[in-house]
CSV table of C-alpha atoms in Angstrom, one decimal:
chain,number,residue,atom,x,y,z
A,1,MET,CA,20.1,-4.4,-27.0
A,2,HIS,CA,22.5,-1.6,-26.3
A,3,THR,CA,21.1,1.3,-28.4
A,4,LYS,CA,23.2,4.4,-28.1
A,5,LEU,CA,22.3,8.1,-28.8
A,6,THR,CA,25.6,10.0,-29.3
A,7,GLY,CA,26.7,13.6,-29.3
A,8,CYS,CA,25.8,16.8,-27.7
A,9,ALA,CA,22.4,18.1,-27.1
A,10,GLY,CA,22.1,19.4,-30.7
A,11,ARG,CA,23.2,16.1,-32.2
A,12,LEU,CA,20.9,14.2,-29.8
A,13,THR,CA,17.9,16.2,-31.1
A,14,ILE,CA,18.8,15.7,-34.7
A,15,LEU,CA,19.3,12.0,-34.2
A,16,GLY,CA,16.0,11.8,-32.4
A,17,LEU,CA,14.3,13.4,-35.3
A,18,LEU,CA,15.9,11.0,-37.7
A,19,LEU,CA,15.0,8.0,-35.6
A,20,GLY,CA,11.5,9.4,-35.3
A,21,SER,CA,11.1,9.6,-39.0
A,22,LEU,CA,11.8,5.8,-39.2
A,23,ALA,CA,9.2,5.1,-36.6
A,24,THR,CA,5.5,5.9,-36.7
A,25,GLY,CA,6.0,9.4,-35.4
A,26,ALA,CA,2.5,9.3,-33.8
A,27,GLN,CA,3.5,8.4,-30.3
A,28,SER,CA,3.6,11.1,-27.7
A,29,PRO,CA,6.8,11.3,-25.7
A,30,PRO,CA,6.5,10.5,-21.9
A,31,ARG,CA,5.8,13.7,-19.9
A,32,ASN,CA,6.5,14.8,-16.4
A,33,VAL,CA,9.5,12.6,-15.8
A,34,VAL,CA,10.6,12.9,-12.1
A,35,THR,CA,13.4,11.4,-10.1
A,36,ARG,CA,13.9,10.1,-6.6
A,37,SER,CA,17.3,8.9,-5.4
A,38,GLY,CA,18.7,7.1,-2.4
A,39,ASP,CA,21.8,5.2,-1.5
A,40,ARG,CA,23.1,3.5,-4.7
A,41,SER,CA,19.7,3.7,-6.4
A,42,VAL,CA,17.7,6.1,-8.7
A,43,VAL,CA,13.9,5.9,-9.3
A,44,LEU,CA,12.2,7.4,-12.3
A,45,HIS,CA,8.5,8.0,-12.8
A,46,TRP,CA,6.5,9.6,-15.6
A,47,ASP,CA,2.9,9.9,-16.7
A,48,ARG,CA,1.4,7.0,-18.6
A,49,VAL,CA,1.1,7.7,-22.3
A,50,ALA,CA,-2.5,7.0,-23.4
A,51,ASP,CA,-1.8,6.4,-27.1
A,52,ALA,CA,-3.5,3.1,-28.1
A,53,ASP,CA,-0.4,1.6,-29.7
A,54,VAL,CA,2.0,2.2,-26.8
A,55,ALA,CA,3.3,-1.2,-25.6
A,56,GLY,CA,5.7,0.1,-23.0
A,57,TYR,CA,8.7,2.3,-22.4
A,58,ARG,CA,12.5,2.2,-22.6
A,59,VAL,CA,14.9,4.2,-20.5
A,60,TYR,CA,18.2,5.7,-21.7
A,61,ARG,CA,21.0,6.8,-19.5
A,62,ALA,CA,24.2,8.9,-20.0
A,63,MET,CA,27.0,9.7,-17.6
A,64,ASP,CA,27.7,12.9,-19.5
A,65,PRO,CA,25.0,15.1,-21.0
A,66,SER,CA,27.0,15.7,-24.1
A,67,GLY,CA,28.0,12.0,-24.4
A,68,SER,CA,26.2,8.9,-25.4
A,69,PHE,CA,22.8,7.8,-24.1
A,70,GLU,CA,22.6,4.0,-23.7
A,71,ALA,CA,19.5,1.9,-23.1
A,72,VAL,CA,19.4,0.6,-19.5
A,73,THR,CA,16.2,-1.3,-20.0
A,74,GLU,CA,16.7,-4.0,-22.6
A,75,SER,CA,13.2,-5.3,-22.3
A,76,VAL,CA,10.2,-3.0,-22.7
A,77,LEU,CA,8.9,-1.7,-19.4
A,78,PRO,CA,5.1,-2.3,-18.9
A,79,ARG,CA,4.8,0.4,-16.2
A,80,SER,CA,5.6,4.1,-16.2
A,81,GLY,CA,8.4,3.8,-13.7
A,82,PHE,CA,11.9,2.4,-13.3
A,83,ALA,CA,14.5,1.7,-10.6
A,84,ASP,CA,18.1,2.0,-11.7
A,85,LEU,CA,20.1,0.0,-9.2
A,86,GLN,CA,23.4,0.0,-11.1
A,87,VAL,CA,24.6,3.4,-10.1
A,88,THR,CA,27.4,4.8,-7.9
A,89,ASN,CA,26.9,7.3,-5.2
A,90,GLY,CA,28.2,10.8,-6.0
A,91,MET,CA,28.0,10.4,-9.7
A,92,THR,CA,25.4,12.3,-11.8
A,93,TYR,CA,23.2,10.4,-14.2
A,94,HIS,CA,21.1,11.8,-17.1
A,95,TYR,CA,18.0,10.0,-18.4
A,96,VAL,CA,15.5,10.2,-21.2
A,97,VAL,CA,12.5,7.9,-21.6
A,98,ARG,CA,10.8,6.8,-24.8
A,99,THR,CA,7.6,5.0,-25.6
A,100,VAL,CA,7.7,1.7,-27.6
A,101,ASN,CA,4.9,0.5,-29.8
A,102,SER,CA,3.7,-3.0,-30.7
A,103,ASP,CA,6.2,-3.1,-33.6
A,104,GLN,CA,9.0,-2.2,-31.2
A,105,GLU,CA,9.4,1.2,-32.8
A,106,GLU,CA,10.3,4.0,-30.4
A,107,GLY,CA,8.8,7.4,-30.1
A,108,GLY,CA,10.6,10.7,-29.3
A,109,ASP,CA,12.6,11.5,-26.2
A,110,SER,CA,11.1,12.8,-23.0
A,111,ALA,CA,12.5,15.8,-21.4
A,112,ARG,CA,15.9,15.0,-19.9
A,113,VAL,CA,16.3,14.7,-16.2
A,114,SER,CA,19.5,14.5,-14.1
A,115,VAL,CA,20.0,13.0,-10.6
A,116,THR,CA,22.9,12.2,-8.2
A,117,PRO,CA,22.5,9.3,-5.8
A,118,ARG,CA,24.1,9.7,-2.4
A,119,PRO,CA,24.4,7.7,0.8
A,120,PHE,CA,21.6,8.2,3.3
A,121,ALA,CA,22.6,11.0,5.7
A,122,ASP,CA,20.7,9.4,8.5
A,123,ASP,CA,17.6,7.4,9.3
A,124,GLU,CA,15.3,10.3,8.5
A,125,ALA,CA,16.7,10.4,4.9
A,126,PHE,CA,16.1,6.7,4.6
A,127,LEU,CA,12.5,7.1,5.8
A,128,ASP,CA,12.0,10.0,3.4
A,129,TYR,CA,13.0,7.7,0.5
A,130,LEU,CA,11.0,4.7,1.9
A,131,GLN,CA,7.8,6.8,2.2
A,132,ARG,CA,8.2,8.7,-1.0
A,133,THR,CA,8.5,5.6,-3.1
A,134,ALA,CA,5.6,3.9,-1.3
A,135,PHE,CA,3.5,7.0,-1.9
A,136,ASP,CA,4.3,6.8,-5.6
A,137,TYR,CA,2.5,3.5,-5.8
A,138,PHE,CA,-0.8,5.1,-4.8
A,139,TRP,CA,-0.2,8.0,-7.2
A,140,TYR,CA,0.9,6.2,-10.3
A,141,GLU,CA,-1.0,2.9,-9.9
A,142,ALA,CA,-4.3,4.7,-9.7
A,143,ASN,CA,-6.8,5.4,-12.4
A,144,PRO,CA,-7.0,9.2,-12.4
A,145,GLU,CA,-10.4,9.0,-14.0
A,146,ASN,CA,-12.1,7.3,-11.1
A,147,GLY,CA,-9.5,7.1,-8.3
A,148,LEU,CA,-9.3,3.4,-8.1
A,149,ILE,CA,-6.0,1.8,-7.2
A,150,ARG,CA,-4.5,-1.5,-8.4
A,151,ASP,CA,-4.3,-4.4,-6.0
A,152,ARG,CA,-0.8,-5.0,-7.3
A,153,SER,CA,1.7,-3.5,-9.8
A,154,ARG,CA,0.9,-6.1,-12.5
A,155,PRO,CA,-0.4,-4.4,-15.6
A,156,GLY,CA,-4.1,-5.1,-15.9
A,157,ALA,CA,-4.6,-5.9,-12.3
A,158,PHE,CA,-8.0,-5.2,-10.6
A,159,CYS,CA,-8.6,-2.6,-7.9
A,160,SER,CA,-8.4,-3.5,-4.2
A,161,ILE,CA,-10.7,-1.4,-2.2
A,162,ALA,CA,-8.4,-1.8,0.9
A,163,ALA,CA,-5.6,-0.3,-1.2
A,164,VAL,CA,-7.9,2.6,-2.0
A,165,GLY,CA,-8.4,3.1,1.8
A,166,PHE,CA,-4.7,3.2,2.5
A,167,GLY,CA,-4.1,5.4,-0.6
A,168,LEU,CA,-6.6,8.0,0.5
A,169,THR,CA,-4.7,8.5,3.7
A,170,GLY,CA,-1.5,8.4,1.7
A,171,LEU,CA,-2.7,11.4,-0.3
A,172,THR,CA,-2.8,13.5,2.9
A,173,ILE,CA,0.8,12.5,3.7
A,174,GLY,CA,1.8,13.4,0.2
A,175,ILE,CA,0.3,16.9,0.6
A,176,ASP,CA,1.9,17.4,4.0
A,177,ARG,CA,5.3,16.5,2.6
A,178,ASN,CA,4.9,18.6,-0.5
A,179,TRP,CA,5.0,15.7,-2.9
A,180,ILE,CA,1.7,16.8,-4.4
A,181,THR,CA,-0.3,20.0,-4.0
A,182,ARG,CA,-3.4,20.3,-1.9
A,183,GLU,CA,-5.4,20.9,-5.1
A,184,GLN,CA,-4.0,17.7,-6.7
A,185,GLY,CA,-4.8,15.6,-3.6
A,186,ARG,CA,-8.3,17.2,-3.2
A,187,ASP,CA,-9.1,16.5,-6.9
A,188,ARG,CA,-8.0,12.8,-6.6
A,189,VAL,CA,-10.0,12.3,-3.3
A,190,LEU,CA,-13.1,13.9,-4.7
A,191,THR,CA,-12.9,11.8,-7.8
A,192,THR,CA,-12.5,8.6,-5.7
A,193,LEU,CA,-15.4,9.4,-3.4
A,194,ARG,CA,-17.7,10.1,-6.3
A,195,THR,CA,-16.9,6.7,-7.7
A,196,PHE,CA,-17.9,4.9,-4.5
A,197,TRP,CA,-21.0,7.0,-4.0
A,198,GLU,CA,-22.3,7.1,-7.5
A,199,LYS,CA,-21.6,3.6,-8.9
A,200,ARG,CA,-24.7,1.4,-8.7
A,201,GLN,CA,-25.3,-0.7,-5.6
A,202,GLY,CA,-27.8,-3.6,-5.5
A,203,PRO,CA,-28.2,-7.4,-5.2
A,204,ASP,CA,-27.3,-8.1,-8.8
A,205,ALA,CA,-24.3,-10.4,-9.4
A,206,VAL,CA,-22.9,-8.2,-12.1
A,207,GLY,CA,-22.8,-4.4,-12.8
A,208,THR,CA,-22.7,-3.2,-9.2
A,209,ILE,CA,-19.9,-1.9,-7.0
A,210,GLY,CA,-21.6,-3.1,-3.8
A,211,HIS,CA,-24.8,-3.8,-1.9
A,212,LYS,CA,-26.4,-2.4,1.3
A,213,GLY,CA,-23.5,0.2,1.5
A,214,TRP,CA,-20.8,-2.5,1.5
A,215,PHE,CA,-18.3,-2.9,-1.3
A,216,TYR,CA,-16.8,-5.8,-3.3
A,217,HIS,CA,-13.3,-6.8,-2.3
A,218,PHE,CA,-12.0,-6.3,-5.8
A,219,ILE,CA,-13.5,-4.1,-8.6
A,220,ASP,CA,-12.6,-3.5,-12.2
A,221,MET,CA,-10.1,-0.6,-12.6
A,222,GLU,CA,-12.0,0.9,-15.5
A,223,THR,CA,-15.7,0.2,-14.9
A,224,GLY,CA,-15.7,0.3,-11.1
A,225,VAL,CA,-18.0,-2.7,-10.7
A,226,ARG,CA,-17.5,-6.2,-9.2
A,227,PHE,CA,-14.5,-8.1,-10.4
A,228,ARG,CA,-15.6,-11.6,-11.4
A,229,ASN,CA,-17.3,-13.4,-8.5
A,230,VAL,CA,-15.5,-11.9,-5.5
A,231,GLU,CA,-17.2,-11.4,-2.2
A,232,LEU,CA,-18.8,-8.3,-0.7
A,233,SER,CA,-16.1,-7.8,1.9
A,234,SER,CA,-16.8,-6.5,5.4
A,235,ILE,CA,-13.2,-6.0,6.4
A,236,ASP,CA,-12.0,-4.5,3.1
A,237,THR,CA,-15.0,-2.1,3.2
A,238,ALA,CA,-13.9,-1.0,6.7
A,239,LEU,CA,-10.3,-0.3,5.5
A,240,LEU,CA,-11.7,1.7,2.7
A,241,LEU,CA,-14.0,3.5,5.0
A,242,ALA,CA,-11.2,4.4,7.4
A,243,GLY,CA,-9.4,6.2,4.5
A,244,ILE,CA,-12.6,7.9,3.5
A,245,LEU,CA,-13.3,9.2,7.0
A,246,ASP,CA,-9.7,10.3,7.4
A,247,VAL,CA,-9.7,12.4,4.2
A,248,ALA,CA,-13.0,14.0,5.3
A,249,ALA,CA,-11.2,15.0,8.5
A,250,TYR,CA,-8.2,16.3,6.6
A,251,PHE,CA,-10.1,18.4,4.1
A,252,ASP,CA,-11.8,20.6,6.6
A,253,GLY,CA,-11.7,23.9,4.7
A,254,ALA,CA,-14.5,26.1,3.2
A,255,HIS,CA,-13.5,25.3,-0.4
A,256,ALA,CA,-16.5,23.9,-2.3
A,257,GLU,CA,-14.7,20.7,-3.1
A,258,GLU,CA,-13.6,20.1,0.5
A,259,VAL,CA,-17.2,20.6,1.6
A,260,LYS,CA,-18.3,18.1,-1.0
A,261,ILE,CA,-15.6,15.6,0.2
A,262,ARG,CA,-17.1,15.8,3.7
A,263,GLU,CA,-20.6,15.4,2.4
A,264,LEU,CA,-19.8,12.3,0.3
A,265,ALA,CA,-17.8,10.7,3.1
A,266,ASP,CA,-20.7,11.1,5.5
A,267,ALA,CA,-23.2,9.8,2.9
A,268,ILE,CA,-21.0,6.7,2.2
A,269,TYR,CA,-20.7,6.0,6.0
A,270,ARG,CA,-24.5,6.5,6.6
A,271,ARG,CA,-25.5,4.2,3.8
A,272,ILE,CA,-23.8,1.1,5.3
A,273,ASP,CA,-26.3,-1.4,6.8
A,274,TRP,CA,-24.3,-2.8,9.7
A,275,HIS,CA,-27.0,-5.0,11.1
A,276,TRP,CA,-27.5,-6.7,7.7
A,277,MET,CA,-23.9,-7.9,7.7
A,278,ALA,CA,-24.5,-9.4,11.2
A,279,ASP,CA,-27.1,-11.7,9.7
A,280,GLY,CA,-29.0,-12.1,12.9
A,281,ALA,CA,-26.1,-12.7,15.3
A,282,ASP,CA,-23.9,-10.6,17.6
A,283,SER,CA,-20.9,-10.6,15.3
A,284,LEU,CA,-20.2,-9.6,11.7
A,285,THR,CA,-19.8,-12.1,8.9
A,286,HIS,CA,-16.8,-12.0,6.6
A,287,GLY,CA,-19.0,-11.0,3.7
A,288,TRP,CA,-21.7,-11.9,1.2
A,289,ARG,CA,-22.1,-13.2,-2.4
A,290,PRO,CA,-25.2,-12.6,-4.5
A,291,GLU,CA,-24.9,-16.2,-5.7
A,292,SER,CA,-24.8,-17.9,-2.3
A,293,GLY,CA,-25.5,-15.4,0.5
A,294,PHE,CA,-23.5,-14.7,3.6
A,295,ILE,CA,-20.0,-16.3,4.0
A,296,PRO,CA,-20.3,-18.7,7.0
A,297,HIS,CA,-17.1,-17.4,8.7
A,298,ARG,CA,-17.4,-14.6,11.3
A,299,TRP,CA,-15.1,-12.0,12.8
A,300,LEU,CA,-14.4,-13.5,16.2
A,301,GLY,CA,-11.2,-13.2,18.2
A,302,TYR,CA,-8.2,-11.0,17.7
A,303,ASN,CA,-7.2,-10.1,14.1
A,304,GLU,CA,-7.3,-7.2,11.7
A,305,ALA,CA,-11.1,-6.6,12.2
A,306,MET,CA,-10.9,-4.2,15.2
A,307,ILE,CA,-11.3,-1.3,12.8
A,308,LEU,CA,-14.4,-2.9,11.4
A,309,TYR,CA,-16.2,-3.2,14.8
A,310,LEU,CA,-15.0,0.2,15.9
A,311,LEU,CA,-16.5,1.9,12.9
A,312,GLY,CA,-19.7,-0.2,13.3
A,313,LEU,CA,-20.1,0.8,16.9
A,314,GLY,CA,-19.6,4.5,16.1
A,315,ALA,CA,-21.8,4.5,13.0
A,316,PRO,CA,-24.1,7.5,12.6
A,317,GLU,CA,-27.0,5.3,11.4
A,318,LYS,CA,-28.1,2.3,13.4
A,319,PRO,CA,-24.8,1.5,15.0
A,320,LEU,CA,-23.8,-2.0,16.2
A,321,PRO,CA,-24.7,-2.7,19.9
A,322,GLU,CA,-22.0,-3.0,22.4
A,323,LYS,CA,-22.6,-6.7,22.6
A,324,HIS,CA,-20.7,-7.1,19.3
A,325,TRP,CA,-17.4,-6.0,20.9
A,326,GLU,CA,-17.9,-8.4,23.8
A,327,THR,CA,-18.6,-11.2,21.3
A,328,TRP,CA,-15.5,-10.2,19.3
A,329,THR,CA,-13.1,-10.3,22.2
A,330,GLU,CA,-14.4,-13.4,23.9
A,331,PRO,CA,-12.2,-15.9,21.9
A,332,TYR,CA,-9.0,-14.0,22.5
A,333,GLU,CA,-6.0,-16.3,23.0
A,334,TRP,CA,-3.5,-14.9,25.4
A,335,ASP,CA,-0.2,-16.8,25.4
A,336,GLU,CA,3.5,-16.3,26.0
A,337,SER,CA,6.2,-16.6,23.4
A,338,TYR,CA,9.9,-15.8,23.7
A,339,GLY,CA,9.2,-14.1,27.1
A,340,PHE,CA,6.4,-11.9,25.7
A,341,GLY,CA,2.8,-12.3,26.9
A,342,PHE,CA,0.2,-11.0,24.4
A,343,VAL,CA,-3.0,-11.9,22.5
A,344,HIS,CA,-1.6,-14.0,19.7
A,345,PHE,CA,-2.3,-13.7,16.0
A,346,PRO,CA,0.7,-15.0,14.0
A,347,PRO,CA,0.6,-12.8,10.8
A,348,LEU,CA,1.7,-9.3,11.7
A,349,PHE,CA,-1.0,-7.6,9.5
A,350,GLY,CA,-3.5,-8.5,12.2
A,351,HIS,CA,-1.5,-6.4,14.7
A,352,GLN,CA,-1.1,-3.4,12.2
A,353,TYR,CA,-4.0,-2.6,10.0
A,354,SER,CA,-6.4,-1.1,12.6
A,355,HIS,CA,-3.4,0.8,14.1
A,356,CYS,CA,-2.7,2.6,10.9
A,357,TRP,CA,-5.6,4.9,11.9
A,358,VAL,CA,-6.5,4.2,15.5
A,359,ASP,CA,-4.1,5.4,18.2
A,360,PHE,CA,-4.2,2.6,20.9
A,361,ARG,CA,-1.3,3.9,23.0
A,362,ARG,CA,-3.5,5.2,25.9
A,363,ILE,CA,-6.8,3.3,25.6
A,364,ALA,CA,-7.7,-0.2,26.5
A,365,ASP,CA,-10.9,-2.3,26.7
A,366,ALA,CA,-11.7,-4.8,29.5
A,367,PRO,CA,-9.6,-7.7,28.1
A,368,MET,CA,-6.5,-5.5,27.8
A,369,ARG,CA,-7.0,-3.8,31.2
A,370,ALA,CA,-7.2,-7.2,32.7
A,371,ARG,CA,-3.7,-7.9,31.4
A,372,GLY,CA,-2.4,-4.4,32.2
A,373,ILE,CA,-1.6,-3.4,28.7
A,374,THR,CA,-3.0,-1.6,25.7
A,375,TYR,CA,-3.5,-2.9,22.1
A,376,PHE,CA,-0.4,-0.8,21.1
A,377,GLU,CA,1.7,-2.7,23.7
A,378,ASN,CA,0.1,-5.9,22.5
A,379,SER,CA,1.3,-5.2,18.9
A,380,ARG,CA,4.8,-4.2,20.2
A,381,ARG,CA,5.2,-7.5,21.9
A,382,ALA,CA,3.9,-9.4,18.8
A,383,THR,CA,6.5,-7.6,16.8
A,384,LEU,CA,9.4,-8.4,19.2
A,385,ALA,CA,8.3,-12.0,19.5
A,386,GLN,CA,8.3,-12.4,15.7
A,387,ARG,CA,11.8,-11.1,15.5
A,388,ALA,CA,12.8,-13.5,18.3
A,389,TYR,CA,11.3,-16.4,16.4
A,390,ALA,CA,13.4,-15.5,13.4
A,391,ILE,CA,16.5,-15.4,15.5
A,392,GLU,CA,15.8,-18.8,16.9
A,393,ASN,CA,14.7,-20.0,13.4
A,394,PRO,CA,13.1,-23.3,14.4
A,395,GLY,CA,12.5,-24.2,10.7
A,396,GLY,CA,16.2,-23.7,9.8
A,397,PHE,CA,15.4,-21.4,6.9
A,398,ALA,CA,18.1,-19.6,5.0
A,399,GLY,CA,18.9,-16.1,6.0
A,400,TYR,CA,16.6,-15.6,9.1
A,401,GLY,CA,18.1,-13.5,11.8
A,402,SER,CA,17.9,-10.3,13.9
A,403,ASN,CA,17.6,-8.1,10.8
A,404,VAL,CA,16.0,-10.6,8.4
A,405,TRP,CA,12.5,-11.2,9.6
A,406,GLY,CA,8.9,-10.3,8.8
A,407,PHE,CA,6.0,-12.8,8.4
A,408,THR,CA,2.6,-11.7,7.3
A,409,ALA,CA,0.2,-12.2,4.3
A,410,SER,CA,2.2,-12.1,1.0
A,411,ASP,CA,3.1,-13.9,-2.2
A,412,SER,CA,5.5,-16.8,-1.9
A,413,PRO,CA,7.0,-19.4,-4.2
A,414,GLY,CA,3.8,-21.4,-3.6
A,415,GLY,CA,1.3,-18.5,-4.1
A,416,TYR,CA,-0.4,-15.9,-2.0
A,417,SER,CA,-1.3,-16.8,1.6
A,418,ALA,CA,-1.1,-15.7,5.2
A,419,ARG,CA,2.0,-16.7,7.1
A,420,GLY,CA,3.2,-15.6,10.5
A,421,ALA,CA,4.9,-16.3,13.8
A,422,PRO,CA,4.9,-17.1,16.7
A,423,PRO,CA,3.8,-19.8,16.6
A,424,GLY,CA,5.1,-20.7,13.2
A,425,PHE,CA,2.1,-20.5,10.8
A,426,ASN,CA,2.7,-21.5,7.1
A,427,ASP,CA,6.3,-20.5,7.5
A,428,ASP,CA,8.1,-21.5,4.3
A,429,GLY,CA,11.2,-19.2,4.4
A,430,THR,CA,9.4,-16.2,2.9
A,431,ILE,CA,10.2,-12.7,4.3
A,432,THR,CA,7.9,-9.7,3.7
A,433,PRO,CA,9.3,-6.2,4.2
A,434,THR,CA,5.9,-4.7,5.0
A,435,ALA,CA,5.9,-6.7,8.3
A,436,PRO,CA,8.7,-4.6,10.0
A,437,GLY,CA,7.5,-1.6,8.0
A,438,GLY,CA,4.0,-1.7,9.4
A,439,SER,CA,5.3,-2.1,12.9
A,440,LEU,CA,7.6,0.9,12.9
A,441,PRO,CA,5.8,2.8,15.7
A,442,PHE,CA,5.6,-0.3,17.9
A,443,ALA,CA,9.3,-1.2,18.0
A,444,PRO,CA,11.3,1.3,15.9
A,445,GLU,CA,14.6,0.2,17.4
A,446,VAL,CA,14.3,-3.2,15.6
A,447,CYS,CA,12.0,-2.4,12.7
A,448,LEU,CA,14.1,0.4,11.3
A,449,ALA,CA,17.3,-1.6,11.6
A,450,ALA,CA,15.6,-4.5,9.8
A,451,LEU,CA,14.4,-2.3,7.0
A,452,ARG,CA,17.8,-0.6,6.5
A,453,HIS,CA,19.4,-4.0,6.5
A,454,LEU,CA,17.0,-5.4,3.9
A,455,TYR,CA,17.7,-2.4,1.7
A,456,ASP,CA,21.5,-2.6,2.1
A,457,ALA,CA,21.8,-6.4,1.7
A,458,PHE,CA,19.2,-7.1,-1.0
A,459,ARG,CA,18.6,-3.7,-2.7
A,460,GLU,CA,19.4,-5.0,-6.2
A,461,GLU,CA,16.8,-7.8,-5.8
A,462,ILE,CA,14.0,-6.3,-3.9
A,463,TRP,CA,14.0,-2.5,-4.5
A,464,THR,CA,11.6,-1.1,-7.1
A,465,GLU,CA,10.3,2.2,-8.3
A,466,TYR,CA,7.7,1.8,-5.5
A,467,GLY,CA,10.1,0.7,-2.8
A,468,PHE,CA,10.2,-2.8,-1.5
A,469,ARG,CA,8.8,-5.8,-3.4
A,470,ASP,CA,6.1,-7.8,-1.7
A,471,ALA,CA,8.3,-10.7,-0.5
A,472,PHE,CA,11.4,-12.8,-1.1
A,473,ASN,CA,12.6,-16.3,-0.1
A,474,LEU,CA,16.3,-16.9,0.3
A,475,GLU,CA,15.7,-20.6,0.8
A,476,ARG,CA,14.3,-20.9,-2.7
A,477,ASP,CA,16.3,-18.0,-4.3
A,478,TRP,CA,12.9,-16.4,-5.1
A,479,TRP,CA,12.2,-12.7,-5.4
A,480,GLY,CA,8.6,-11.6,-5.6
A,481,PRO,CA,7.9,-10.0,-8.9
A,482,GLU,CA,5.3,-7.5,-7.8
A,483,VAL,CA,4.5,-4.7,-5.3
A,484,LEU,CA,1.1,-4.7,-3.4
A,485,GLY,CA,-1.0,-1.8,-2.4
A,486,ILE,CA,-1.8,-3.4,1.0
A,487,ASP,CA,2.0,-3.6,1.7
A,488,GLN,CA,2.9,-0.1,0.8
A,489,GLY,CA,-0.1,1.4,2.6
A,490,PRO,CA,1.0,0.3,6.1
A,491,ILE,CA,4.6,1.2,5.4
A,492,LEU,CA,3.7,4.7,4.3
A,493,ILE,CA,1.1,5.4,7.1
A,494,MET,CA,2.9,3.8,10.0
A,495,ALA,CA,6.2,5.5,9.1
A,496,GLU,CA,4.3,8.7,9.3
A,497,ASN,CA,2.7,7.8,12.6
A,498,TYR,CA,6.2,6.9,13.9
A,499,ARG,CA,7.7,10.2,12.7
A,500,THR,CA,4.9,12.7,13.4
A,501,GLY,CA,1.7,10.9,14.7
A,502,VAL,CA,-0.3,13.1,12.5
A,503,VAL,CA,-2.7,10.4,11.1
A,504,TRP,CA,-3.4,9.2,14.6
A,505,ARG,CA,-4.1,12.7,16.0
A,506,ARG,CA,-6.5,13.5,13.1
A,507,PHE,CA,-8.4,10.2,13.1
A,508,MET,CA,-8.9,10.2,16.8
A,509,ARG,CA,-10.7,13.5,16.6
A,510,ILE,CA,-13.4,12.1,14.3
A,511,GLU,CA,-16.7,12.1,16.2
A,512,ALA,CA,-17.6,8.5,15.4
A,513,VAL,CA,-14.2,7.2,16.5
């Protein structure tokens, strides 16, 4: 399809009215169309149209505002966003967006927007674009009625409570960078916290958001209750809680809504029964299901669960005893890879998630002091060792190199799983951009170079309206179709910690931390 809308603004309006008379005429046009632009790319976003018969959207583009508008999206877009990657720097492009109903009939035009892509002036300009598009995920993939955020960009996807945690902190970054107003962010935060406080908790298998203060890993985007038979997740509750505590620290004013945010955050934290999740031992279980009880696996040894134990140790109600930290650290596996000695955990997310909020640059526990390093240094070495693994490329996978690396949990041609290095763990040739993105503060000299190379070399395949796709595999010529909230969160937050350190400074002032 190459539908054209010809003529000047007046003729475009008349033609729109004529076409509208052939369609149902009942569809509202998309509103609040906004643009972002980077090197050879343009991103559009608009508010979702809630009309029941809207099946999707189609974007039209013109090189001249008085010329012809041609459809640049032949298939109907299911989401309210679009990345135009067939553009030339220095040229101005004009866009309108239309709704499409189930009969393939189009509604009226949105307001016209214009934008001129340009090369990145420097690394800061690239990071601006990277962070802004990552932020857009949390703004546009959220349900504004309850604050829940989709696990992934697939229409109809369930909510990931970890994505909500990352997204709450993301809202503070959006306010600070003037992408949204403080009032907009405050309203979204309050809506979100009310959902997690007010939705029913209890032991029932259906109709609840959680139990004993803990929350289910995935919840329904509309109803806010358990999705299918997923587990009550200890680590995902901790990632959610980190975001909740962070926004409570951010909204520190006397405004009634900011006072309410702090009250709700405190109440959610105090409600968690930490000792129940220990199930009689000196460590925490991975979770619980009403059908079968506690999951037999426990959080032992180095991984992403540092934030879980830290928040449990600092809890205002019946905190965990110090013994839990000793039990957690006892199985640490110190090893040397590619000349770097560190506590190993192959997928990089284990070296990143807790660091999104906790500043480990100047503090260390007994195991780290014994090695003469901090957890921050441990993550730096893990990042550099992973890059060295990619350069050596022991599996001989296509494309690996000094600027093509990144192994963590992600989709792959074979499905979603954790993968990492070193040592090679489930390595199948899949590269995940959030791996270098989430390590930006640890080793910016290699992470930023990798991110810029991935953008330059593979932009047309992996850049979306929300920034980088989840993953790709050159060996299999596979390009992940979706964007994940738990990818974009570390990219957004860790880029901010690298640039300003503001999240670290604020979070480290929280009394419990």
